[in-house]
CSV table of C-alpha atoms and ligand atoms in Angstrom, one decimal:
chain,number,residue,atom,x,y,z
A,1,UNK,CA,-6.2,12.3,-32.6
A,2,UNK,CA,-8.2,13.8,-29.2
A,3,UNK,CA,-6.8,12.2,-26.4
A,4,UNK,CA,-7.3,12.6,-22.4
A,5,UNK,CA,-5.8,15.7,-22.3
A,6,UNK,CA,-6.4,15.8,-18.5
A,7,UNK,CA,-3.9,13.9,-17.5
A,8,UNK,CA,-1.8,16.5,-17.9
A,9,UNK,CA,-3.0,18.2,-15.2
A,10,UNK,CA,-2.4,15.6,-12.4
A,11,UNK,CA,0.1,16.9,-10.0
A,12,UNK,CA,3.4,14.8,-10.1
A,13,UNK,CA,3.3,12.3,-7.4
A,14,UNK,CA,6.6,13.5,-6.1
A,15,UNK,CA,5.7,12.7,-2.6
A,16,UNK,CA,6.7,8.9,-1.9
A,17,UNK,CA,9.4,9.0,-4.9
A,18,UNK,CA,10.9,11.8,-2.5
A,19,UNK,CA,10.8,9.7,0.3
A,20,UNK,CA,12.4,6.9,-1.5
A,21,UNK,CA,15.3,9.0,-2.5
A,22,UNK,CA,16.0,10.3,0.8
A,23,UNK,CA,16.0,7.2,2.3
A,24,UNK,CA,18.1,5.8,-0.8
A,25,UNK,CA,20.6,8.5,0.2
A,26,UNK,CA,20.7,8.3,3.7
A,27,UNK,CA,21.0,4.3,3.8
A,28,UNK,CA,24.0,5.0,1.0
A,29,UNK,CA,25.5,7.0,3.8
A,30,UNK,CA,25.1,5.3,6.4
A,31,UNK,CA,24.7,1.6,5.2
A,32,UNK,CA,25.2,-0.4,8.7
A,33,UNK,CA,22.1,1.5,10.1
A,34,UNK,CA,18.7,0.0,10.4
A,35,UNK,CA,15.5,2.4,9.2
A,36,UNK,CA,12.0,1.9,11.1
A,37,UNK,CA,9.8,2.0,8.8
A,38,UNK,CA,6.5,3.6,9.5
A,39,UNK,CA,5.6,5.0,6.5
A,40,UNK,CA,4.0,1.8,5.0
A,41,UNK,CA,0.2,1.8,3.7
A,42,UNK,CA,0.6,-2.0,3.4
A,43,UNK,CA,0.1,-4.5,5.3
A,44,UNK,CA,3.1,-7.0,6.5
A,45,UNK,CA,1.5,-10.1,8.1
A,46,UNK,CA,0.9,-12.9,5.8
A,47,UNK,CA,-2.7,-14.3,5.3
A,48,UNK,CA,-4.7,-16.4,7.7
A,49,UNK,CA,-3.8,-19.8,7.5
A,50,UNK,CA,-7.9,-20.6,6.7
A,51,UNK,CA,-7.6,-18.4,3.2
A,52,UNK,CA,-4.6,-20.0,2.5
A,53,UNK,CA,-6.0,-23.3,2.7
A,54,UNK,CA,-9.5,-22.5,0.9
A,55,UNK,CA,-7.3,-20.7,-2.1
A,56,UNK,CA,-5.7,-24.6,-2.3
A,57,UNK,CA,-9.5,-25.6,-2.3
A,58,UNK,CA,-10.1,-23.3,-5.1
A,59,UNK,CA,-7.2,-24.6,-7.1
A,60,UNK,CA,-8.4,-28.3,-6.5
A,61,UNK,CA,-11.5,-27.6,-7.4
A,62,UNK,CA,-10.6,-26.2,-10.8
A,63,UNK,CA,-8.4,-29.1,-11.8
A,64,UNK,CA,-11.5,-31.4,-11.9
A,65,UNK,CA,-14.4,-31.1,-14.1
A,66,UNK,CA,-17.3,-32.0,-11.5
A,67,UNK,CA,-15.9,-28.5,-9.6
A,68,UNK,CA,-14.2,-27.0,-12.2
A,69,UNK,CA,-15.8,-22.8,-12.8
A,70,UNK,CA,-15.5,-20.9,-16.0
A,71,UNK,CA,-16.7,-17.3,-16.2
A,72,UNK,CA,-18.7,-16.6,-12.7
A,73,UNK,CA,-21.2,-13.9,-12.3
A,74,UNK,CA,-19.3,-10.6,-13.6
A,75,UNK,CA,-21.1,-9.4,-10.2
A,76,UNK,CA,-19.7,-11.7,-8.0
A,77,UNK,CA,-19.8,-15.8,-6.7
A,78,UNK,CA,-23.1,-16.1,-5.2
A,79,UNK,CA,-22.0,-17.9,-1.7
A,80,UNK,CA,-19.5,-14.8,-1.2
A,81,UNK,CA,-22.0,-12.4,-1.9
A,82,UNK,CA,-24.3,-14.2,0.7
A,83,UNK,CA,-21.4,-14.8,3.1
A,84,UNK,CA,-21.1,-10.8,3.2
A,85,UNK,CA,-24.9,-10.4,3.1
A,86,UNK,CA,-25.0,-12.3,6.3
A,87,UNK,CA,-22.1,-10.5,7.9
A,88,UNK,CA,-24.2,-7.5,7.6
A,89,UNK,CA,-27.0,-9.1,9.1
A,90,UNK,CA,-25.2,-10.0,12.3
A,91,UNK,CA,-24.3,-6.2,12.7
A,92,UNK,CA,-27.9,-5.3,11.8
A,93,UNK,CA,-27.7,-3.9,8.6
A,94,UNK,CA,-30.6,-5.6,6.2
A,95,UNK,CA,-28.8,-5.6,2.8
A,96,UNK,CA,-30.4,-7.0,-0.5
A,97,UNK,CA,-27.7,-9.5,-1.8
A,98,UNK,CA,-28.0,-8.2,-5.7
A,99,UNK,CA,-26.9,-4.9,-4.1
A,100,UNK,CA,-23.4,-6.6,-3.2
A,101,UNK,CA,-20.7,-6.4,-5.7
A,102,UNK,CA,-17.5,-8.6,-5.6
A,103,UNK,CA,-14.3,-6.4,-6.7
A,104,UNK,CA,-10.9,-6.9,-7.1
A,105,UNK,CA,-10.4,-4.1,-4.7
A,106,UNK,CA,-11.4,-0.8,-3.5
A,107,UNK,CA,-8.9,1.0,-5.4
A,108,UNK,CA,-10.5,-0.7,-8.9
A,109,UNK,CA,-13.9,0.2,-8.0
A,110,UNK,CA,-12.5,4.0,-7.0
A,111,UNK,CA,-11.8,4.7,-10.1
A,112,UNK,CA,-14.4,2.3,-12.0
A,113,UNK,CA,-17.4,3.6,-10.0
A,114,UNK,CA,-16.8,7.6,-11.2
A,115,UNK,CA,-18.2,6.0,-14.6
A,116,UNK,CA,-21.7,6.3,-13.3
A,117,UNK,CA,-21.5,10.4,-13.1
A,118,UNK,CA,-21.2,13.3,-15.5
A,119,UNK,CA,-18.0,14.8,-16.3
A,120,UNK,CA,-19.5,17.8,-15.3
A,121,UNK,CA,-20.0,16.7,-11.7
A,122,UNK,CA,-18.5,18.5,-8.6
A,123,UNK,CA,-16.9,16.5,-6.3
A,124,UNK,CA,-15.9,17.3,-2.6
A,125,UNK,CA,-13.2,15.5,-1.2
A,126,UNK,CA,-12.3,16.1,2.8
A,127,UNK,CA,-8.6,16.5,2.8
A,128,UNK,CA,-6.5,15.4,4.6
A,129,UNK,CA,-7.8,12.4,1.9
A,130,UNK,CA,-6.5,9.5,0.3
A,131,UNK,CA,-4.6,10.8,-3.2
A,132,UNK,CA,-6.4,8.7,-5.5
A,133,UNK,CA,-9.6,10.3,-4.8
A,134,UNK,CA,-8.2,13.7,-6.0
A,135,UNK,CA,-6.4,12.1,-9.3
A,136,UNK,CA,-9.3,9.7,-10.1
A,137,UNK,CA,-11.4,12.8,-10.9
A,138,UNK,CA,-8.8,15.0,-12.3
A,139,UNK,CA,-8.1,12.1,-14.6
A,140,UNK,CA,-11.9,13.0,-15.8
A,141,UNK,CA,-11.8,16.8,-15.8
A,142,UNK,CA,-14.1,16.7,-12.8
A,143,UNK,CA,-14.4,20.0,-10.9
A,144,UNK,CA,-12.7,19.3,-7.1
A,145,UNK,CA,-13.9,21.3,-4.2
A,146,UNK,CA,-11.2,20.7,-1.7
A,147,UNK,CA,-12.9,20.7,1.7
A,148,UNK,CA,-11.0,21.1,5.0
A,149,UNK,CA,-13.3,21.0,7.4
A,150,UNK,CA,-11.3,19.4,10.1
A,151,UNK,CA,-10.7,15.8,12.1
A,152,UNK,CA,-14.9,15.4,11.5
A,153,UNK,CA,-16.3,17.4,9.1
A,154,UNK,CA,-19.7,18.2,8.6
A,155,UNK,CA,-21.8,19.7,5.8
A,156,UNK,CA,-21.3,23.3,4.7
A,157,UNK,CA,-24.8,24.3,3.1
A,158,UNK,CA,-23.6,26.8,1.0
A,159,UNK,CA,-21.4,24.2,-0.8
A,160,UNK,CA,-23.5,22.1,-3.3
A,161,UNK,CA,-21.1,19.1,-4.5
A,162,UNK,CA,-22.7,16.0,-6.4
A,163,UNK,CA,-20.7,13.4,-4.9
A,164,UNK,CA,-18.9,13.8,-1.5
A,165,UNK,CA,-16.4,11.2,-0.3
A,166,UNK,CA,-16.0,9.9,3.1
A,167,UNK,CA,-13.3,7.9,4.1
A,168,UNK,CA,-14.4,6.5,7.4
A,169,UNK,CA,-11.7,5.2,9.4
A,170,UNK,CA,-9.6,8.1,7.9
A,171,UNK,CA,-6.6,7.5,5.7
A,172,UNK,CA,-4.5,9.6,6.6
A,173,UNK,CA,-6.0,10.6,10.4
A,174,UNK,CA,-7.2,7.3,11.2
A,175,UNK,CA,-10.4,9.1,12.5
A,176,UNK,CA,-13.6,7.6,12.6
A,177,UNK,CA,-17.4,9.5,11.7
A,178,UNK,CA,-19.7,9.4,14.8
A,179,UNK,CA,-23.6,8.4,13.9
A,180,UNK,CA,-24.3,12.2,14.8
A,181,UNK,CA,-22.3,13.4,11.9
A,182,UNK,CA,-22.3,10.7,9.6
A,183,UNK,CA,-26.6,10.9,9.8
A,184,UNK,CA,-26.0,15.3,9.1
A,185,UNK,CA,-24.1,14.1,6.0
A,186,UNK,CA,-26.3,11.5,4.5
A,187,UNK,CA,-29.4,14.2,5.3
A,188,UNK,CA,-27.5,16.4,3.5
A,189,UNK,CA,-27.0,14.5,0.7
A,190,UNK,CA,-30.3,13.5,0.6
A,191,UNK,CA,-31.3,17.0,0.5
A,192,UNK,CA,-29.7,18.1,-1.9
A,193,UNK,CA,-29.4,15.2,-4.4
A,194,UNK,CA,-25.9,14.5,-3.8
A,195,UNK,CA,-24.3,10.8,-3.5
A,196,UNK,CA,-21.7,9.7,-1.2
A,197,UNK,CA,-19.3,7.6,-1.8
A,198,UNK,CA,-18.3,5.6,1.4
A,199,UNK,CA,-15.0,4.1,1.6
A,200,UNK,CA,-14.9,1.6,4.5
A,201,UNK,CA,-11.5,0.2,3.8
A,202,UNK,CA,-10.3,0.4,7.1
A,203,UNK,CA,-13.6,-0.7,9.2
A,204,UNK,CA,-12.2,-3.6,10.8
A,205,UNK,CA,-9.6,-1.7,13.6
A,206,UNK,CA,-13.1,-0.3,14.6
A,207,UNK,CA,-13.1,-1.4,18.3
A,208,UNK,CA,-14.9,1.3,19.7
A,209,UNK,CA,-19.0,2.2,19.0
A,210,UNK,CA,-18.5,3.5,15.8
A,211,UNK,CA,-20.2,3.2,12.6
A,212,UNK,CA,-18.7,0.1,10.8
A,213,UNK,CA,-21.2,1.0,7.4
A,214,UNK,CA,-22.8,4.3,6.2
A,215,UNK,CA,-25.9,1.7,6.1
A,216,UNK,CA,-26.0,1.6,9.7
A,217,UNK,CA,-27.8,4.7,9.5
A,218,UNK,CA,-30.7,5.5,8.7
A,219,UNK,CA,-31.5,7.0,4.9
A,220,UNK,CA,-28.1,5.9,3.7
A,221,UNK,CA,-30.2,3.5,0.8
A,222,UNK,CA,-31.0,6.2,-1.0
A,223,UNK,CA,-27.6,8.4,-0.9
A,224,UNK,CA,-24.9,6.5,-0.3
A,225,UNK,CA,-22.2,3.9,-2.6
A,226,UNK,CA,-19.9,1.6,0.2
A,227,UNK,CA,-16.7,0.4,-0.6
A,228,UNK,CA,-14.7,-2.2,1.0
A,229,UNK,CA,-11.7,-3.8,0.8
A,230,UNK,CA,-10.5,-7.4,2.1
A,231,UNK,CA,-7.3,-5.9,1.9
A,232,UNK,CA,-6.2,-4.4,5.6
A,233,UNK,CA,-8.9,-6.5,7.0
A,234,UNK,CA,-7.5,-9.9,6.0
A,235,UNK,CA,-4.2,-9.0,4.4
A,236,UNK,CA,-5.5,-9.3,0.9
A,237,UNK,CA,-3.5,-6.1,-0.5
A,238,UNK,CA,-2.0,-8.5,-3.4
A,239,UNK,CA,-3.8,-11.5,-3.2
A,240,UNK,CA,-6.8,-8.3,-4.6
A,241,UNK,CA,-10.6,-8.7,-3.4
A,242,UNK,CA,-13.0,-6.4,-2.2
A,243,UNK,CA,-17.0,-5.4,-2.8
A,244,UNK,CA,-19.0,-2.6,-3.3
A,245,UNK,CA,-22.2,-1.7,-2.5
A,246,UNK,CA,-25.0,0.1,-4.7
A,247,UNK,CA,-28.5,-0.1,-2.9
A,248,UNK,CA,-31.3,-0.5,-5.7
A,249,UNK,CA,-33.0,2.5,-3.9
A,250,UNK,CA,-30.5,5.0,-5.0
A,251,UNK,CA,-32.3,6.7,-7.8
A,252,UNK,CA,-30.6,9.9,-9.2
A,253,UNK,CA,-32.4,12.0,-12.6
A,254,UNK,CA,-34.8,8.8,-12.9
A,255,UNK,CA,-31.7,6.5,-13.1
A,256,UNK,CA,-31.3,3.5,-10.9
A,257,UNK,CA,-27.9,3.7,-9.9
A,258,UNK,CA,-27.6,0.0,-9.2
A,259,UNK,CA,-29.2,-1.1,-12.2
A,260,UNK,CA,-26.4,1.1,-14.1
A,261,UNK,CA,-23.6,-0.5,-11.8
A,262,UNK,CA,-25.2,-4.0,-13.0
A,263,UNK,CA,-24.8,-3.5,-16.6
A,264,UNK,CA,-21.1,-1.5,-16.1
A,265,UNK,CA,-19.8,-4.6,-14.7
A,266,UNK,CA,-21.5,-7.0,-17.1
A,267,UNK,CA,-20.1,-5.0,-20.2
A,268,UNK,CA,-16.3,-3.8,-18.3
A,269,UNK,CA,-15.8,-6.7,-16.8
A,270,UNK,CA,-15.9,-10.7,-16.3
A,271,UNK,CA,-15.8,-10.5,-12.6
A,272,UNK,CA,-13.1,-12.0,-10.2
A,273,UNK,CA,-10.8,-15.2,-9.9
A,274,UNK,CA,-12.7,-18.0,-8.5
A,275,UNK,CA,-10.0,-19.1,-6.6
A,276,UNK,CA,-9.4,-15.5,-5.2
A,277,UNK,CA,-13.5,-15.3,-4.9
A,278,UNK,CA,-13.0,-18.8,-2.8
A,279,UNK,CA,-10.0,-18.1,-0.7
A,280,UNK,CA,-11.9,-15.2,0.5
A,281,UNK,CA,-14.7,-17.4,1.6
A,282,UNK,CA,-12.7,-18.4,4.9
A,283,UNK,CA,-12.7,-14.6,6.1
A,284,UNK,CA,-16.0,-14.9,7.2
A,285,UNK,CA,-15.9,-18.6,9.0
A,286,UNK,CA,-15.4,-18.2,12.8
A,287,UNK,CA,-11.7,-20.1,12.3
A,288,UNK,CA,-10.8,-17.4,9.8
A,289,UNK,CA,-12.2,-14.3,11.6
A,290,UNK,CA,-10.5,-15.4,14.6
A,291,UNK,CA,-6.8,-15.8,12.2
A,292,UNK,CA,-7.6,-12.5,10.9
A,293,UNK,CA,-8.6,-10.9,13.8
A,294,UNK,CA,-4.9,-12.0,15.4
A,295,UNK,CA,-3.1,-10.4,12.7
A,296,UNK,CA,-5.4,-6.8,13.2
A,297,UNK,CA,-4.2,-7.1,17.0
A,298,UNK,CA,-0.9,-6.9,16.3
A,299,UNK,CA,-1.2,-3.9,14.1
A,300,UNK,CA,-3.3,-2.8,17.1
A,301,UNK,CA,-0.5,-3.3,19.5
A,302,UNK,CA,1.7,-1.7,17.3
A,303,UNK,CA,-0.3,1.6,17.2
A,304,UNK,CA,-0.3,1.3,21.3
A,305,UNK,CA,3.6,1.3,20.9
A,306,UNK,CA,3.5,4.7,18.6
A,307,UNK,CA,0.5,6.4,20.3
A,308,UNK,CA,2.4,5.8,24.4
A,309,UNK,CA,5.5,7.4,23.1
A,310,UNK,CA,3.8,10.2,21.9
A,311,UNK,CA,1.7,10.6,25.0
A,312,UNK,CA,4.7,10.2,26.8
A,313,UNK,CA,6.6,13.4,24.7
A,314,UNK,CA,3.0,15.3,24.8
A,315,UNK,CA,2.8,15.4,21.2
A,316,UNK,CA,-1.1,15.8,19.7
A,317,UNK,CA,-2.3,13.1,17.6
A,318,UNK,CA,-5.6,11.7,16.4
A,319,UNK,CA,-6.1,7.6,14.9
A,320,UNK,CA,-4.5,4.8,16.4
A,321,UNK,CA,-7.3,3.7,18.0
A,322,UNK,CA,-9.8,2.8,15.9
A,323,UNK,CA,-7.5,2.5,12.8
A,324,UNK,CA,-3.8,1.6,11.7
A,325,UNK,CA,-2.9,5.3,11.1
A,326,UNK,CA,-1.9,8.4,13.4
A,327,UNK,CA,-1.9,12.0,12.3
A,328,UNK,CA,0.1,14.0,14.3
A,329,UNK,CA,0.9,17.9,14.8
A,330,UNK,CA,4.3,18.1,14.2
A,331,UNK,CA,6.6,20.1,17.2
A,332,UNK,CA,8.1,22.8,17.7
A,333,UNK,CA,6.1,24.4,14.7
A,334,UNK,CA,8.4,22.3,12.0
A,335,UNK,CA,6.4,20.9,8.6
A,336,UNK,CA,6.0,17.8,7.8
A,337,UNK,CA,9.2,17.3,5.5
A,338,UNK,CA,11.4,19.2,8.2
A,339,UNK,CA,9.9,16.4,11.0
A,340,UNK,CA,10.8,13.7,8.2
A,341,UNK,CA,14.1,14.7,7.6
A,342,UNK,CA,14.5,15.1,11.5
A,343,UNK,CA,13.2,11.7,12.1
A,344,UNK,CA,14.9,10.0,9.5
A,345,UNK,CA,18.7,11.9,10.6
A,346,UNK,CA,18.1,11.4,14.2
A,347,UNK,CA,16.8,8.0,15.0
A,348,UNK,CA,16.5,6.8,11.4
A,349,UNK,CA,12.5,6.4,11.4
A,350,UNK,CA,11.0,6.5,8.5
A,351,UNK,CA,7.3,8.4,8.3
A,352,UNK,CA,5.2,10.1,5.6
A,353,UNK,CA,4.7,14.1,5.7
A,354,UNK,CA,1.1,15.3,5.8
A,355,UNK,CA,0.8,17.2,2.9
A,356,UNK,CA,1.0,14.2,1.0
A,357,UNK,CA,-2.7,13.7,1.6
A,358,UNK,CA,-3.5,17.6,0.9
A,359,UNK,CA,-2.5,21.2,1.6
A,360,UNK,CA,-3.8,21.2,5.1
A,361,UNK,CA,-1.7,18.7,6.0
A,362,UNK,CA,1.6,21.0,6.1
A,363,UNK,CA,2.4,20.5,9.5
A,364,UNK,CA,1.1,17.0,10.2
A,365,UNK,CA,2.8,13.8,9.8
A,366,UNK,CA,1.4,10.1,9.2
A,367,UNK,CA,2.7,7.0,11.3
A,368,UNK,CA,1.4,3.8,9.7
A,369,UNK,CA,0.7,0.7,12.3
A,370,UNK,CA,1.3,-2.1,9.4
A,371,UNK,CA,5.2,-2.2,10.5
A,372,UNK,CA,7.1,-5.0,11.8
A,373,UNK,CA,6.2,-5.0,16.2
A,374,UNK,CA,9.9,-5.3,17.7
A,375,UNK,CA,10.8,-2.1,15.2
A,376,UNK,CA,7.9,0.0,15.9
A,377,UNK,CA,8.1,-1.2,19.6
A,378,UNK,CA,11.8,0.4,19.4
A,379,UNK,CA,10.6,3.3,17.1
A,380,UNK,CA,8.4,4.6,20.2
A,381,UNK,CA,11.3,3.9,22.5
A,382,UNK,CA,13.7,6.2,19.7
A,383,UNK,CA,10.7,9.1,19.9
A,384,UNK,CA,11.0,9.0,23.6
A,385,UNK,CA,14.5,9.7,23.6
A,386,UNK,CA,14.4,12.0,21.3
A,387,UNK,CA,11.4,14.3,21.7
A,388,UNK,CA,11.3,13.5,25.3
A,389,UNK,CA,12.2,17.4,26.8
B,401,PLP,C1,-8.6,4.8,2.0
B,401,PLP,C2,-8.2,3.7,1.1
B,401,PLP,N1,-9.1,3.3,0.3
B,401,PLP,C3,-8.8,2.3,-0.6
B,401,PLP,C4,-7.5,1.7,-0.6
B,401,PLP,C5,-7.2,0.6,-1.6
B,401,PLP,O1,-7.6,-0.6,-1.2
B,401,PLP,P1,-7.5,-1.9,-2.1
B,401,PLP,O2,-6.2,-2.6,-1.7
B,401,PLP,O3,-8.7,-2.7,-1.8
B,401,PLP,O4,-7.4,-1.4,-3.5
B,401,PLP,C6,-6.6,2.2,0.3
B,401,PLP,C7,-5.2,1.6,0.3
B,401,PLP,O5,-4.3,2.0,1.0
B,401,PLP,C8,-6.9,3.2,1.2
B,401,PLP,O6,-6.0,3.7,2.1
């Protein structure tokens, strides 16, 4: 029997089970106090009332035979794709709509997407990063380079990865590539053969001129994989939809990468839910964008809550504006678990330690905006009062 003896080397996932139990134990001890929870990665505002009503349409339409669907296209329902294609459009980005693949989410095509590249790849992942990046690739043996290059990294040339992930609005530092670097990365990658794999899961808190798409610049066809998720733009974290795209002119050792992605799909796969495929639909009709668009405000005002307080107690932070995360340095030298515990003790808010998302991240620690407004509009008031000197 030869099993995937790599799994064994994933590191224990102690870091949100931690969490858990020292919430478990605090609330045990002190069961009459509230907790502000800030920790959350998910988002709390329920979906725009326009998906709602076209996943209805969706059901209706498959309890009659006239509109009824049976297996779609494993790469995706044409009108979504097209509805997506035309979103890029309006932000100037030219896409092809066979390069546009309809997911069940970005986490799914994470993982999935890895099948297109050797074992024997090296992979650079800029931590602070997203776990599953790390453990998706330990999973396959893959070599890791763990790259800290700081809040906006840029290319070392004396490190040669084959595929580099960028996470662009940052989970954790809610940080956001600038055309300048994001164009020395995809020359770099272009240079040396490399692929990157763009994770745009967070582009809609974009508000300020930033790059929404590594395809807003220019050479990004031939380098670069985008992922995106419906789920913190439209609240689809477990109603599941996202898309992925794989430009036909990404050609790596005479292999068209998106002709490979085609025939992975059609073979591992027989695509998405209609309904899910037709709910989604609404996200891009100006009723729905405008629904959507409320709920992102709200997380928006919430991370105006967090990031004044901290102003206010002079604490150093980056995110918040352009995504639902802040990354903050932690005071008075104290790590990331001694500023949890501290938070949690004192004024019963509930956070998540930097190193969660890598080594570096020590003596950071991660506010999330997803949280309920009147507690997180209360949890800035409780970091005033207690950080305040
Ligand atoms: C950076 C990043 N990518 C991807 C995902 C997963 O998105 P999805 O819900 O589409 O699987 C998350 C979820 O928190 C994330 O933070």
């Amino acid at each position: 029997m030869k099993i995937n003896h790599h799994y064994s080397e994933l590191q224990d996932s102690y870091l949100f089970a931690n969490i858990a139990q020292k919430v478990k134990v605090y609330q045990e001890a002190h069961p009459d106090q509230h907790m502000y929870r800030m920790g959350i990665g998910d988002v709390s505002l329920p979906l725009a009332p326009s998906v709602i009503a076209a996943l209805h349409q969706g059901v209706d339409d498959q309890a009659h035979q006239e509109t009824f669907h049976g297996y779609l296209p494993e790469v995706g329902y044409q009108p979504l794709r097209e509805a997506i294609q035309n979103e890029y459009a309006a932000q100037g980005i030219d896409l092809d709509v066979n390069d546009i693949f309809v997911s069940s989410g970005a986490s799914d095509e994470l993982g999935d997407i890895l099948h297109l590249f050797d074992r024997d790849a090296v992979v650079m992942i800029m931590e602070p990063a997203y776990p599953a990046y790390v453990d998706a690739n330990v999973m396959d043996g893959r070599k890791i380079i763990h790259y800290d290059g700081g809040v906006l990294p840029k290319p070392d040339p004396d490190l040669h990865p084959d595929l580099i992930y960028i996470c662009s609005p940052n989970n954790p530092t809610g940080s956001v590539m600038t055309r300048e670097v994001l164009k020395e990365w995809v020359d770099f990658a272009n240079a040396t053969d490399a692929v990157i794999i763009f994770d745009a899961a967070y582009k809609a808190f974009i508000e300020e001129d930033l790059p929404k798409s590594i395809f807003e610049i220019e050479g990004a066809k031939t380098c670069a994989i985008e992922i995106c998720s419906f789920s913190k733009t439209a609240g689809f974290t477990g109603t599941r939809l996202g898309y992925t795209i794989v430009p036909h002119e990404l050609v790596r050792e005479d292999m068209v990468l998106h002709d490979m992605w085609v025939r992975n799909r059609t073979t591992r796969t027989n695509g998405v839910s209609y309904i899910i495929q037709r709910g989604a639909m609404a996200i891009f009709t100006e009723q729905g964008k405008k629904e959507w668009q409320a709920n992102i405000a709200v997380y928006k005002q919430n991370a105006k809550y967090l990031m004044a307080a901290l102003d206010e107690v002079g604490i150093t932070y980056v995110g918040g504006k352009n995504a639902p995360y802040i990354w903050l340095d932690c005071p008075n030298g104290m790590t990331g678990w001694e500023f949890f515990d501290y938070l949690l003790n004192e004024v019963q808010i509930i956070g998540t330690p930097g190193e969660g998302f890598g080594a570096c991240g020590e003596h950071n620690f991660r506010l999330s905006c997803f949280g309920d407004p009147e507690d997180t509009k209360e949890a800035g008031r409780r970091l005033v009062a207690l950080l305040k000197k």
